GROMACS .gro file of C-alpha atoms in nm:
model
  450
    1MET     CA    1   2.867  -2.445   2.343
    2ALA     CA    2   2.817  -2.290   2.658
    3GLY     CA    3   2.780  -1.902   2.733
    4GLU     CA    4   2.694  -1.908   2.318
    5GLN     CA    5   2.313  -1.754   2.257
    6SER     CA    6   2.125  -1.912   1.990
    7ALA     CA    7   2.034  -1.681   1.650
    8PRO     CA    8   1.627  -1.623   1.724
    9PRO     CA    9   1.404  -1.778   1.474
   10PRO     CA   10   1.393  -1.593   1.128
   11TYR     CA   11   1.059  -1.492   1.143
   12GLU     CA   12   0.984  -1.446   1.514
   13SER     CA   13   0.896  -1.119   1.469
   14VAL     CA   14   0.627  -1.212   1.242
   15LEU     CA   15   0.489  -1.499   1.439
   16GLN     CA   16   0.429  -1.323   1.737
   17ASP     CA   17   0.111  -1.263   1.957
   18THR     CA   18  -0.131  -1.063   1.789
   19ALA     CA   19  -0.234  -0.914   2.097
   20GLY     CA   20   0.156  -0.765   2.072
   21PHE     CA   21   0.125  -0.580   1.740
   22PHE     CA   22  -0.023  -0.262   1.891
   23THR     CA   23   0.222  -0.209   2.130
   24SER     CA   24   0.499  -0.033   1.964
   25ALA     CA   25   0.693   0.223   2.111
   26ALA     CA   26   0.577   0.512   1.952
   27PRO     CA   27   0.446   0.821   2.175
   28VAL     CA   28   0.036   0.787   2.346
   29ALA     CA   29  -0.126   1.084   2.198
   30SER     CA   30  -0.261   1.355   2.516
   31PRO     CA   31  -0.629   1.441   2.430
   32SER     CA   32  -0.494   1.823   2.387
   33GLN     CA   33  -0.212   1.701   2.080
   34PRO     CA   34  -0.325   1.472   1.826
   35TYR     CA   35  -0.029   1.190   1.782
   36HIS     CA   36   0.114   1.150   1.410
   37ALA     CA   37   0.372   0.929   1.281
   38PRO     CA   38   0.673   1.072   1.147
   39GLU     CA   39   0.655   1.147   0.789
   40GLN     CA   40   0.865   0.878   0.568
   41GLY     CA   41   1.186   0.913   0.369
   42SER     CA   42   1.262   1.242   0.584
   43VAL     CA   43   1.617   1.390   0.588
   44HIS     CA   44   1.795   1.348   0.884
   45ASN     CA   45   2.180   1.530   0.938
   46ASN     CA   46   2.274   1.213   1.100
   47ASP     CA   47   2.168   1.017   0.824
   48PRO     CA   48   2.414   1.050   0.481
   49GLY     CA   49   2.204   0.837   0.307
   50SER     CA   50   1.902   0.990   0.336
   51ILE     CA   51   1.622   1.083   0.050
   52HIS     CA   52   1.331   1.329   0.102
   53VAL     CA   53   1.079   1.360  -0.160
   54GLN     CA   54   0.761   1.517  -0.218
   55VAL     CA   55   0.503   1.503  -0.480
   56LEU     CA   56   0.358   1.835  -0.547
   57ASP     CA   57   0.181   2.090  -0.817
   58PRO     CA   58  -0.062   1.825  -0.986
   59VAL     CA   59  -0.157   2.006  -1.339
   60LYS     CA   60  -0.401   1.813  -1.609
   61GLN     CA   61  -0.308   1.822  -1.942
   62GLY     CA   62  -0.548   1.729  -2.219
   63GLU     CA   63  -0.925   1.662  -2.208
   64GLY     CA   64  -1.137   1.326  -2.232
   65VAL     CA   65  -0.950   1.001  -2.254
   66SER     CA   66  -0.623   1.104  -2.356
   67ALA     CA   67  -0.631   1.327  -2.065
   68PHE     CA   68  -0.329   1.319  -1.786
   69VAL     CA   69  -0.205   1.445  -1.516
   70THR     CA   70   0.160   1.552  -1.444
   71PHE     CA   71   0.370   1.623  -1.113
   72LYS     CA   72   0.633   1.782  -0.976
   73ILE     CA   73   0.856   1.574  -0.755
   74ARG     CA   74   1.096   1.744  -0.578
   75THR     CA   75   1.362   1.601  -0.384
   76THR     CA   76   1.616   1.701  -0.129
   77THR     CA   77   1.922   1.408  -0.041
   78SER     CA   78   2.195   1.359   0.101
   79HIS     CA   79   2.252   1.014  -0.093
   80PRO     CA   80   2.632   1.006  -0.215
   81ALA     CA   81   2.517   0.877  -0.570
   82TYR     CA   82   2.303   1.149  -0.613
   83THR     CA   83   2.448   1.481  -0.857
   84GLN     CA   84   2.291   1.702  -0.653
   85PRO     CA   85   2.160   1.744  -0.333
   86VAL     CA   86   1.845   1.939  -0.461
   87SER     CA   87   1.632   1.849  -0.759
   88GLU     CA   88   1.253   1.849  -0.958
   89VAL     CA   89   1.151   1.698  -1.223
   90VAL     CA   90   0.785   1.626  -1.392
   91ARG     CA   91   0.695   1.270  -1.420
   92ARG     CA   92   0.317   1.122  -1.455
   93PHE     CA   93   0.129   0.814  -1.367
   94SER     CA   94   0.299   0.602  -1.618
   95HIS     CA   95   0.617   0.734  -1.511
   96PHE     CA   96   0.551   0.563  -1.178
   97SER     CA   97   0.446   0.295  -1.311
   98TRP     CA   98   0.801   0.239  -1.475
   99LEU     CA   99   0.991   0.282  -1.122
  100HIS     CA  100   0.726   0.003  -0.986
  101GLN     CA  101   0.791  -0.181  -1.253
  102LYS     CA  102   1.125  -0.171  -1.288
  103LEU     CA  103   1.198  -0.200  -0.912
  104THR     CA  104   1.042  -0.493  -0.895
  105GLU     CA  105   1.169  -0.712  -1.171
  106LYS     CA  106   1.529  -0.611  -1.010
  107ASN     CA  107   1.453  -0.673  -0.649
  108LYS     CA  108   1.300  -1.038  -0.605
  109GLY     CA  109   1.202  -1.089  -0.263
  110CYS     CA  110   1.176  -0.681  -0.192
  111ILE     CA  111   0.868  -0.599  -0.066
  112VAL     CA  112   0.799  -0.324  -0.345
  113PRO     CA  113   0.569  -0.059  -0.238
  114ALA     CA  114   0.218  -0.029  -0.365
  115LEU     CA  115   0.040   0.211  -0.654
  116PRO     CA  116  -0.238   0.328  -0.637
  117GLU     CA  117  -0.514   0.188  -0.856
  118LYS     CA  118  -0.603   0.274  -1.231
  119SER     CA  119  -0.979   0.348  -1.277
  120ALA     CA  120  -1.081   0.424  -1.591
  121VAL     CA  121  -1.372   0.628  -1.478
  122GLN     CA  122  -1.255   0.871  -1.267
  123LYS     CA  123  -0.968   0.930  -1.472
  124PHE     CA  124  -1.236   0.981  -1.768
  125GLN     CA  125  -1.414   1.287  -1.527
  126MET     CA  126  -1.041   1.344  -1.356
  127SER     CA  127  -1.207   1.572  -1.083
  128LEU     CA  128  -1.036   1.781  -0.819
  129ASP     CA  129  -1.072   1.533  -0.540
  130PHE     CA  130  -0.927   1.224  -0.753
  131ILE     CA  131  -0.636   1.418  -0.834
  132GLU     CA  132  -0.567   1.507  -0.507
  133GLN     CA  133  -0.589   1.143  -0.383
  134ARG     CA  134  -0.358   1.014  -0.673
  135ARG     CA  135  -0.103   1.289  -0.554
  136ARG     CA  136  -0.158   1.189  -0.178
  137ALA     CA  137  -0.096   0.810  -0.253
  138LEU     CA  138   0.154   0.851  -0.484
  139GLN     CA  139   0.339   1.041  -0.205
  140VAL     CA  140   0.307   0.774   0.035
  141PHE     CA  141   0.492   0.519  -0.251
  142LEU     CA  142   0.753   0.749  -0.321
  143SER     CA  143   0.810   0.828   0.081
  144LYS     CA  144   0.822   0.413   0.119
  145VAL     CA  145   1.057   0.392  -0.157
  146ALA     CA  146   1.326   0.630  -0.096
  147SER     CA  147   1.332   0.457   0.312
  148HIS     CA  148   1.352   0.125   0.214
  149PRO     CA  149   1.702   0.011   0.314
  150VAL     CA  150   1.727  -0.182  -0.028
  151LEU     CA  151   1.547  -0.011  -0.267
  152LYS     CA  152   1.652   0.379  -0.207
  153ASP     CA  153   2.016   0.290  -0.332
  154SER     CA  154   1.843   0.161  -0.645
  155LYS     CA  155   1.938   0.298  -0.981
  156GLU     CA  156   1.633   0.284  -1.106
  157LEU     CA  157   1.489   0.557  -0.806
  158GLN     CA  158   1.798   0.783  -0.894
  159LEU     CA  159   1.733   0.775  -1.229
  160PHE     CA  160   1.331   0.882  -1.188
  161LEU     CA  161   1.419   1.134  -0.955
  162GLU     CA  162   1.685   1.311  -1.121
  163SER     CA  163   1.729   1.235  -1.492
  164ASN     CA  164   1.646   1.537  -1.718
  165ASP     CA  165   1.371   1.545  -1.969
  166GLN     CA  166   1.599   1.464  -2.279
  167ASP     CA  167   1.705   1.164  -2.070
  168TRP     CA  168   1.377   1.029  -1.934
  169THR     CA  169   1.216   1.051  -2.276
  170LEU     CA  170   1.459   0.819  -2.429
  171GLU     CA  171   1.446   0.572  -2.068
  172MET     CA  172   1.017   0.613  -2.180
  173ALA     CA  173   1.091   0.467  -2.564
  174ARG     CA  174   1.315   0.212  -2.468
  175TRP     CA  175   1.065   0.076  -2.145
  176GLN     CA  176   0.784   0.131  -2.435
  177ALA     CA  177   0.997  -0.093  -2.696
  178GLU     CA  178   1.104  -0.337  -2.457
  179SER     CA  179   0.704  -0.328  -2.358
  180SER     CA  180   0.600  -0.406  -2.696
  181ALA     CA  181   0.868  -0.696  -2.747
  182SER     CA  182   0.765  -0.864  -2.419
  183LYS     CA  183   0.425  -0.931  -2.554
  184ALA     CA  184   0.525  -1.147  -2.844
  185PRO     CA  185   0.515  -1.509  -2.822
  186ALA     CA  186   0.823  -1.664  -2.700
  187VAL     CA  187   0.940  -1.989  -2.720
  188ASN     CA  188   1.136  -1.968  -2.437
  189GLY     CA  189   0.867  -1.865  -2.241
  190ALA     CA  190   0.611  -2.135  -2.351
  191LEU     CA  191   0.829  -2.389  -2.320
  192GLN     CA  192   0.894  -2.279  -1.948
  193TRP     CA  193   0.501  -2.258  -1.938
  194PHE     CA  194   0.440  -2.600  -2.016
  195LYS     CA  195   0.688  -2.732  -1.752
  196SER     CA  196   0.496  -2.551  -1.504
  197LEU     CA  197   0.196  -2.715  -1.636
  198HIS     CA  198   0.351  -3.022  -1.618
  199HIS     CA  199   0.503  -2.987  -1.235
  200SER     CA  200   0.180  -2.895  -1.130
  201ALA     CA  201  -0.003  -3.191  -1.296
  202GLN     CA  202   0.241  -3.423  -1.131
  203SER     CA  203   0.196  -3.248  -0.796
  204MET     CA  204  -0.168  -3.303  -0.811
  205VAL     CA  205  -0.157  -3.623  -0.930
  206SER     CA  206   0.151  -3.744  -0.693
  207GLY     CA  207  -0.046  -3.546  -0.400
  208ARG     CA  208   0.278  -3.364  -0.338
  209SER     CA  209   0.331  -2.979  -0.311
  210ASP     CA  210   0.656  -2.766  -0.334
  211ASP     CA  211   0.510  -2.687   0.062
  212GLY     CA  212   0.668  -2.996   0.184
  213ALA     CA  213   1.059  -2.778   0.101
  214GLU     CA  214   0.944  -2.467   0.265
  215ASP     CA  215   1.044  -2.384   0.596
  216ALA     CA  216   0.764  -2.450   0.855
  217ASP     CA  217   0.738  -2.111   1.032
  218TYR     CA  218   0.700  -1.940   0.659
  219ILE     CA  219   0.407  -2.121   0.562
  220LYS     CA  220   0.224  -2.003   0.881
  221VAL     CA  221   0.355  -1.673   0.816
  222ARG     CA  222   0.195  -1.699   0.419
  223ASP     CA  223  -0.093  -1.811   0.577
  224TYR     CA  224  -0.135  -1.579   0.830
  225ILE     CA  225  -0.009  -1.315   0.544
  226ASN     CA  226  -0.359  -1.423   0.313
  227ASN     CA  227  -0.604  -1.398   0.636
  228LEU     CA  228  -0.497  -1.039   0.714
  229GLU     CA  229  -0.542  -0.938   0.393
  230THR     CA  230  -0.905  -1.026   0.380
  231HIS     CA  231  -0.944  -0.890   0.726
  232LEU     CA  232  -0.792  -0.536   0.638
  233VAL     CA  233  -1.005  -0.532   0.288
  234GLU     CA  234  -1.305  -0.581   0.499
  235ALA     CA  235  -1.142  -0.323   0.737
  236HIS     CA  236  -1.109  -0.039   0.496
  237ARG     CA  237  -1.438  -0.140   0.337
  238GLN     CA  238  -1.615  -0.088   0.641
  239ALA     CA  239  -1.441   0.243   0.700
  240ALA     CA  240  -1.554   0.434   0.390
  241ARG     CA  241  -1.930   0.279   0.468
  242LEU     CA  242  -1.865   0.463   0.802
  243ILE     CA  243  -1.742   0.765   0.662
  244LYS     CA  244  -2.040   0.781   0.441
  245LYS     CA  245  -2.278   0.700   0.676
  246GLU     CA  246  -2.143   1.012   0.887
  247THR     CA  247  -2.179   1.252   0.551
  248GLU     CA  248  -2.564   1.126   0.529
  249LEU     CA  249  -2.617   1.188   0.897
  250ASN     CA  250  -2.446   1.540   0.826
  251GLY     CA  251  -2.641   1.644   0.539
  252ALA     CA  252  -2.980   1.500   0.751
  253LEU     CA  253  -2.890   1.703   1.056
  254GLU     CA  254  -2.854   2.047   0.818
  255GLU     CA  255  -3.198   1.982   0.632
  256PHE     CA  256  -3.324   1.882   0.991
  257GLY     CA  257  -3.246   2.244   1.125
  258HIS     CA  258  -3.372   2.418   0.804
  259ALA     CA  259  -3.725   2.247   0.828
  260ALA     CA  260  -3.711   2.346   1.225
  261GLU     CA  261  -3.661   2.711   1.113
  262GLN     CA  262  -3.956   2.665   0.907
  263LEU     CA  263  -4.159   2.517   1.133
  264GLY     CA  264  -4.061   2.804   1.330
  265LYS     CA  265  -4.231   3.056   1.162
  266PHE     CA  266  -4.589   2.953   1.201
  267ASP     CA  267  -4.460   3.066   1.593
  268ASP     CA  268  -4.442   3.435   1.670
  269GLY     CA  269  -4.386   3.328   2.012
  270PRO     CA  270  -4.116   3.250   2.228
  271MET     CA  271  -4.069   2.947   2.036
  272ARG     CA  272  -3.954   3.084   1.757
  273GLY     CA  273  -3.650   3.212   1.862
  274SER     CA  274  -3.591   2.863   2.019
  275PHE     CA  275  -3.601   2.722   1.676
  276ASP     CA  276  -3.420   2.954   1.490
  277VAL     CA  277  -3.100   2.814   1.793
  278LEU     CA  278  -3.168   2.515   1.689
  279CYS     CA  279  -3.104   2.586   1.256
  280GLY     CA  280  -2.834   2.764   1.380
  281ARG     CA  281  -2.662   2.480   1.582
  282SER     CA  282  -2.773   2.200   1.355
  283GLY     CA  283  -2.591   2.390   1.099
  284GLN     CA  284  -2.268   2.466   1.256
  285ILE     CA  285  -2.247   2.082   1.372
  286ALA     CA  286  -2.307   1.962   1.044
  287THR     CA  287  -2.063   2.175   0.869
  288SER     CA  288  -1.815   2.119   1.148
  289SER     CA  289  -1.912   1.705   1.085
  290ARG     CA  290  -1.844   1.700   0.750
  291GLN     CA  291  -1.507   1.838   0.791
  292ARG     CA  292  -1.388   1.601   1.033
  293ALA     CA  293  -1.563   1.333   0.794
  294HIS     CA  294  -1.359   1.436   0.542
  295THR     CA  295  -0.993   1.440   0.720
  296LEU     CA  296  -1.138   1.122   0.842
  297ALA     CA  297  -1.170   0.944   0.461
  298CYS     CA  298  -0.773   1.096   0.432
  299THR     CA  299  -0.658   0.990   0.792
  300PHE     CA  300  -0.803   0.681   0.830
  301GLU     CA  301  -0.960   0.524   0.504
  302ALA     CA  302  -0.698   0.659   0.262
  303PRO     CA  303  -0.441   0.457   0.543
  304LEU     CA  304  -0.647   0.093   0.552
  305LYS     CA  305  -0.644   0.135   0.188
  306GLU     CA  306  -0.296   0.166   0.145
  307MET     CA  307  -0.239  -0.158   0.386
  308ALA     CA  308  -0.426  -0.372   0.214
  309ARG     CA  309  -0.264  -0.255  -0.093
  310THR     CA  310   0.047  -0.369   0.084
  311ILE     CA  311  -0.087  -0.718   0.171
  312LYS     CA  312  -0.093  -0.751  -0.184
  313CYS     CA  313   0.238  -0.673  -0.260
  314VAL     CA  314   0.374  -0.938   0.012
  315GLN     CA  315   0.113  -1.179  -0.171
  316THR     CA  316   0.327  -1.074  -0.478
  317THR     CA  317   0.669  -1.084  -0.321
  318MET     CA  318   0.525  -1.471  -0.189
  319ALA     CA  319   0.458  -1.558  -0.554
  320ASP     CA  320   0.778  -1.472  -0.652
  321ARG     CA  321   0.933  -1.683  -0.374
  322ALA     CA  322   0.688  -1.978  -0.517
  323THR     CA  323   0.833  -1.960  -0.853
  324ALA     CA  324   1.176  -1.958  -0.750
  325LEU     CA  325   1.088  -2.287  -0.541
  326SER     CA  326   0.886  -2.466  -0.821
  327GLN     CA  327   1.143  -2.329  -1.093
  328LEU     CA  328   1.419  -2.512  -0.833
  329THR     CA  329   1.221  -2.835  -0.789
  330GLN     CA  330   1.173  -2.890  -1.150
  331ALA     CA  331   1.569  -2.821  -1.254
  332LYS     CA  332   1.587  -3.081  -0.982
  333GLY     CA  333   1.377  -3.331  -1.153
  334ASP     CA  334   1.543  -3.281  -1.465
  335LEU     CA  335   1.823  -3.328  -1.349
  336ASP     CA  336   1.749  -3.678  -1.218
  337GLY     CA  337   1.616  -3.748  -1.559
  338ARG     CA  338   1.906  -3.687  -1.746
  339LYS     CA  339   2.129  -3.873  -1.508
  340VAL     CA  340   1.908  -4.190  -1.542
  341LYS     CA  341   1.876  -4.148  -1.852
  342LEU     CA  342   2.284  -4.159  -1.880
  343ALA     CA  343   2.303  -4.454  -1.614
  344LYS     CA  344   2.084  -4.608  -1.890
  345LEU     CA  345   2.314  -4.507  -2.178
  346ARG     CA  346   2.631  -4.610  -2.031
  347GLY     CA  347   2.474  -4.950  -1.920
  348THR     CA  348   2.413  -5.037  -2.282
  349PRO     CA  349   2.679  -5.237  -2.483
  350GLY     CA  350   2.806  -5.118  -2.802
  351LEU     CA  351   2.669  -4.741  -2.775
  352LYS     CA  352   2.865  -4.495  -2.968
  353GLU     CA  353   3.072  -4.269  -2.733
  354ASP     CA  354   2.948  -3.981  -2.888
  355LYS     CA  355   2.618  -4.028  -2.708
  356ILE     CA  356   2.717  -4.043  -2.390
  357THR     CA  357   2.950  -3.776  -2.450
  358GLU     CA  358   2.636  -3.583  -2.516
  359ALA     CA  359   2.392  -3.692  -2.244
  360GLU     CA  360   2.661  -3.596  -1.979
  361ARG     CA  361   2.685  -3.255  -2.115
  362GLU     CA  362   2.295  -3.276  -2.060
  363VAL     CA  363   2.400  -3.365  -1.690
  364GLU     CA  364   2.611  -3.069  -1.668
  365ASP     CA  365   2.375  -2.864  -1.788
  366GLY     CA  366   2.098  -2.981  -1.541
  367GLU     CA  367   2.350  -2.910  -1.252
  368THR     CA  368   2.385  -2.555  -1.378
  369ARG     CA  369   2.073  -2.513  -1.390
  370VAL     CA  370   2.013  -2.638  -1.044
  371ARG     CA  371   2.273  -2.385  -0.903
  372ALA     CA  372   2.146  -2.099  -1.046
  373ALA     CA  373   1.768  -2.199  -0.960
  374LYS     CA  374   1.860  -2.238  -0.631
  375LEU     CA  375   2.091  -1.947  -0.584
  376SER     CA  376   1.798  -1.769  -0.684
  377TYR     CA  377   1.581  -1.887  -0.410
  378ASP     CA  378   1.783  -1.892  -0.169
  379SER     CA  379   1.850  -1.494  -0.249
  380ILE     CA  380   1.473  -1.446  -0.232
  381VAL     CA  381   1.438  -1.644   0.106
  382ALA     CA  382   1.721  -1.460   0.278
  383ARG     CA  383   1.574  -1.120   0.133
  384MET     CA  384   1.181  -1.184   0.233
  385THR     CA  385   1.331  -1.323   0.596
  386GLU     CA  386   1.441  -0.954   0.683
  387GLU     CA  387   1.153  -0.792   0.439
  388LEU     CA  388   0.840  -0.998   0.651
  389ASN     CA  389   1.017  -0.852   1.004
  390ARG     CA  390   1.049  -0.538   0.870
  391PHE     CA  391   0.687  -0.549   0.739
  392GLN     CA  392   0.539  -0.677   1.035
  393LYS     CA  393   0.708  -0.386   1.236
  394GLU     CA  394   0.641  -0.100   1.067
  395ARG     CA  395   0.284  -0.247   1.006
  396ALA     CA  396   0.263  -0.289   1.365
  397SER     CA  397   0.332   0.091   1.448
  398ASP     CA  398   0.159   0.230   1.162
  399MET     CA  399  -0.123   0.022   1.286
  400SER     CA  400  -0.094   0.147   1.660
  401ALA     CA  401  -0.050   0.484   1.543
  402LEU     CA  402  -0.367   0.466   1.314
  403LEU     CA  403  -0.580   0.321   1.543
  404ARG     CA  404  -0.503   0.606   1.872
  405ASP     CA  405  -0.537   0.899   1.598
  406PHE     CA  406  -0.870   0.781   1.544
  407ALA     CA  407  -1.012   0.736   1.874
  408LEU     CA  408  -0.843   1.085   1.963
  409ALA     CA  409  -1.056   1.260   1.649
  410GLN     CA  410  -1.408   1.035   1.765
  411ALA     CA  411  -1.335   1.150   2.158
  412GLN     CA  412  -1.243   1.518   2.002
  413ALA     CA  413  -1.615   1.508   1.740
  414ALA     CA  414  -1.816   1.369   2.065
  415ALA     CA  415  -1.690   1.624   2.272
  416GLU     CA  416  -1.721   1.925   2.042
  417ASN     CA  417  -2.063   1.824   2.005
  418ALA     CA  418  -2.117   1.792   2.346
  419ARG     CA  419  -2.074   2.139   2.364
  420ALA     CA  420  -2.250   2.265   2.057
  421TRP     CA  421  -2.529   2.057   2.241
  422SER     CA  422  -2.526   2.235   2.534
  423ALA     CA  423  -2.457   2.556   2.430
  424MET     CA  424  -2.783   2.519   2.219
  425LEU     CA  425  -2.972   2.345   2.584
  426ALA     CA  426  -2.867   2.712   2.768
  427ASP     CA  427  -2.937   2.931   2.488
  428ILE     CA  428  -3.292   2.785   2.494
  429GLN     CA  429  -3.359   2.758   2.858
  430GLN     CA  430  -3.222   3.148   2.897
  431ARG     CA  431  -3.478   3.236   2.619
  432GLN     CA  432  -3.802   3.051   2.814
  433GLN     CA  433  -3.646   3.165   3.136
  434ALA     CA  434  -3.688   3.534   2.996
  435ALA     CA  435  -4.078   3.456   2.852
  436GLY     CA  436  -4.140   3.300   3.127
  437GLY     CA  437  -4.029   3.611   3.337
  438VAL     CA  438  -4.270   3.807   3.110
  439ASN     CA  439  -4.538   3.578   3.169
  440GLY     CA  440  -4.475   3.467   3.493
  441GLY     CA  441  -4.388   3.133   3.450
  442GLY     CA  442  -4.073   2.998   3.631
  443PRO     CA  443  -3.717   2.903   3.484
  444GLY     CA  444  -3.772   2.687   3.228
  445THR     CA  445  -4.120   2.723   3.131
  446VAL     CA  446  -4.239   2.650   2.802
  447PRO     CA  447  -4.476   2.969   2.731
  448SER     CA  448  -4.835   2.750   2.614
  449ALA     CA  449  -4.955   2.873   2.299
  450VAL     CA  450  -5.181   3.095   2.230
   0.00000   0.00000   0.00000
């Protein structure tokens, strides 16, 4: 109708031109004041449902393979469902795994933030650096959950953040019992697996796939996400390599300074002072550069790794959607088969009525399964449309801020190094001028060796 505005395509912001990803409205940093993205999950007075979480005070418990780390979780919230505005609990990594699993199971279609990967080697070593890296990653995970428009209202998050030791121990015991029971072979699960295998085989033979029932724009987004995951993983790998090379260069510079100092000891003239200056400045630059490399690992490499983990979470959500569509397609196929069977029975003369009645019940059951499968699939589709658009906006903003901070840090590092080397040059020239005045040489003249 005239005057009505058409609704935007559901994946419009996801399918936007890649060149526009880095044009977010975040403020541009000035050289004297670096840009920092606002902390996620922070409490604002004008947000009655906000939740702010802090992961603090990691404490190592036990030794060897049985060792683990506990973290203090401090929550400040104005959410009406919480019993108190401020609370503190102690949790370990397996408890975070419980929260992640529950959120994933009960929120199909949502992009649940990623947990840091498990590492048996690093866990056994349990270094301070590993513990701090895990604390930061868990902080990011909880902050993203607490700021998620759907997940922040989950009962599982509230239970994780507020339960006392007794209630939490009971919940963990219940979860472990459920996990053990789920490992036992289940007949229904086996039947579903065989049905899925049969459905996949039929699709391969017929040359058809479930993509024919999918939205064309969504398929483009899915392919884009899969390609993005590959490039993000490679970007993180190269960032880690860059920091490693930077650290190696710092070590080489420091060793070169010591070598120059030793070389200067063989010269009793003014050159010895120049070598001493070179040693001191090299050590100074190496120390400050090593500190910058450590900061870069936390502010650039770690966020890139987090983005790569998040992409895998998006792919998990897409896999849930594909599974739901497959189940819907299978349910429709089963229903069609039951309808054909019913039609044949009705056309068979002299057949007992109870067989027809049983076939009619099977058709009704099949129709119920189709409705349930369609409801599940439609629910995931509706939620994913919002989730993918939100994910892409956040990713563009985060990546833009990350690149600006990285460029600014590199510019500041280059400026600091230039000032340090310039100061060294001025010092050496001053020494040479002084030596030239004593020996009759001009400014900047290097004294000849005796």
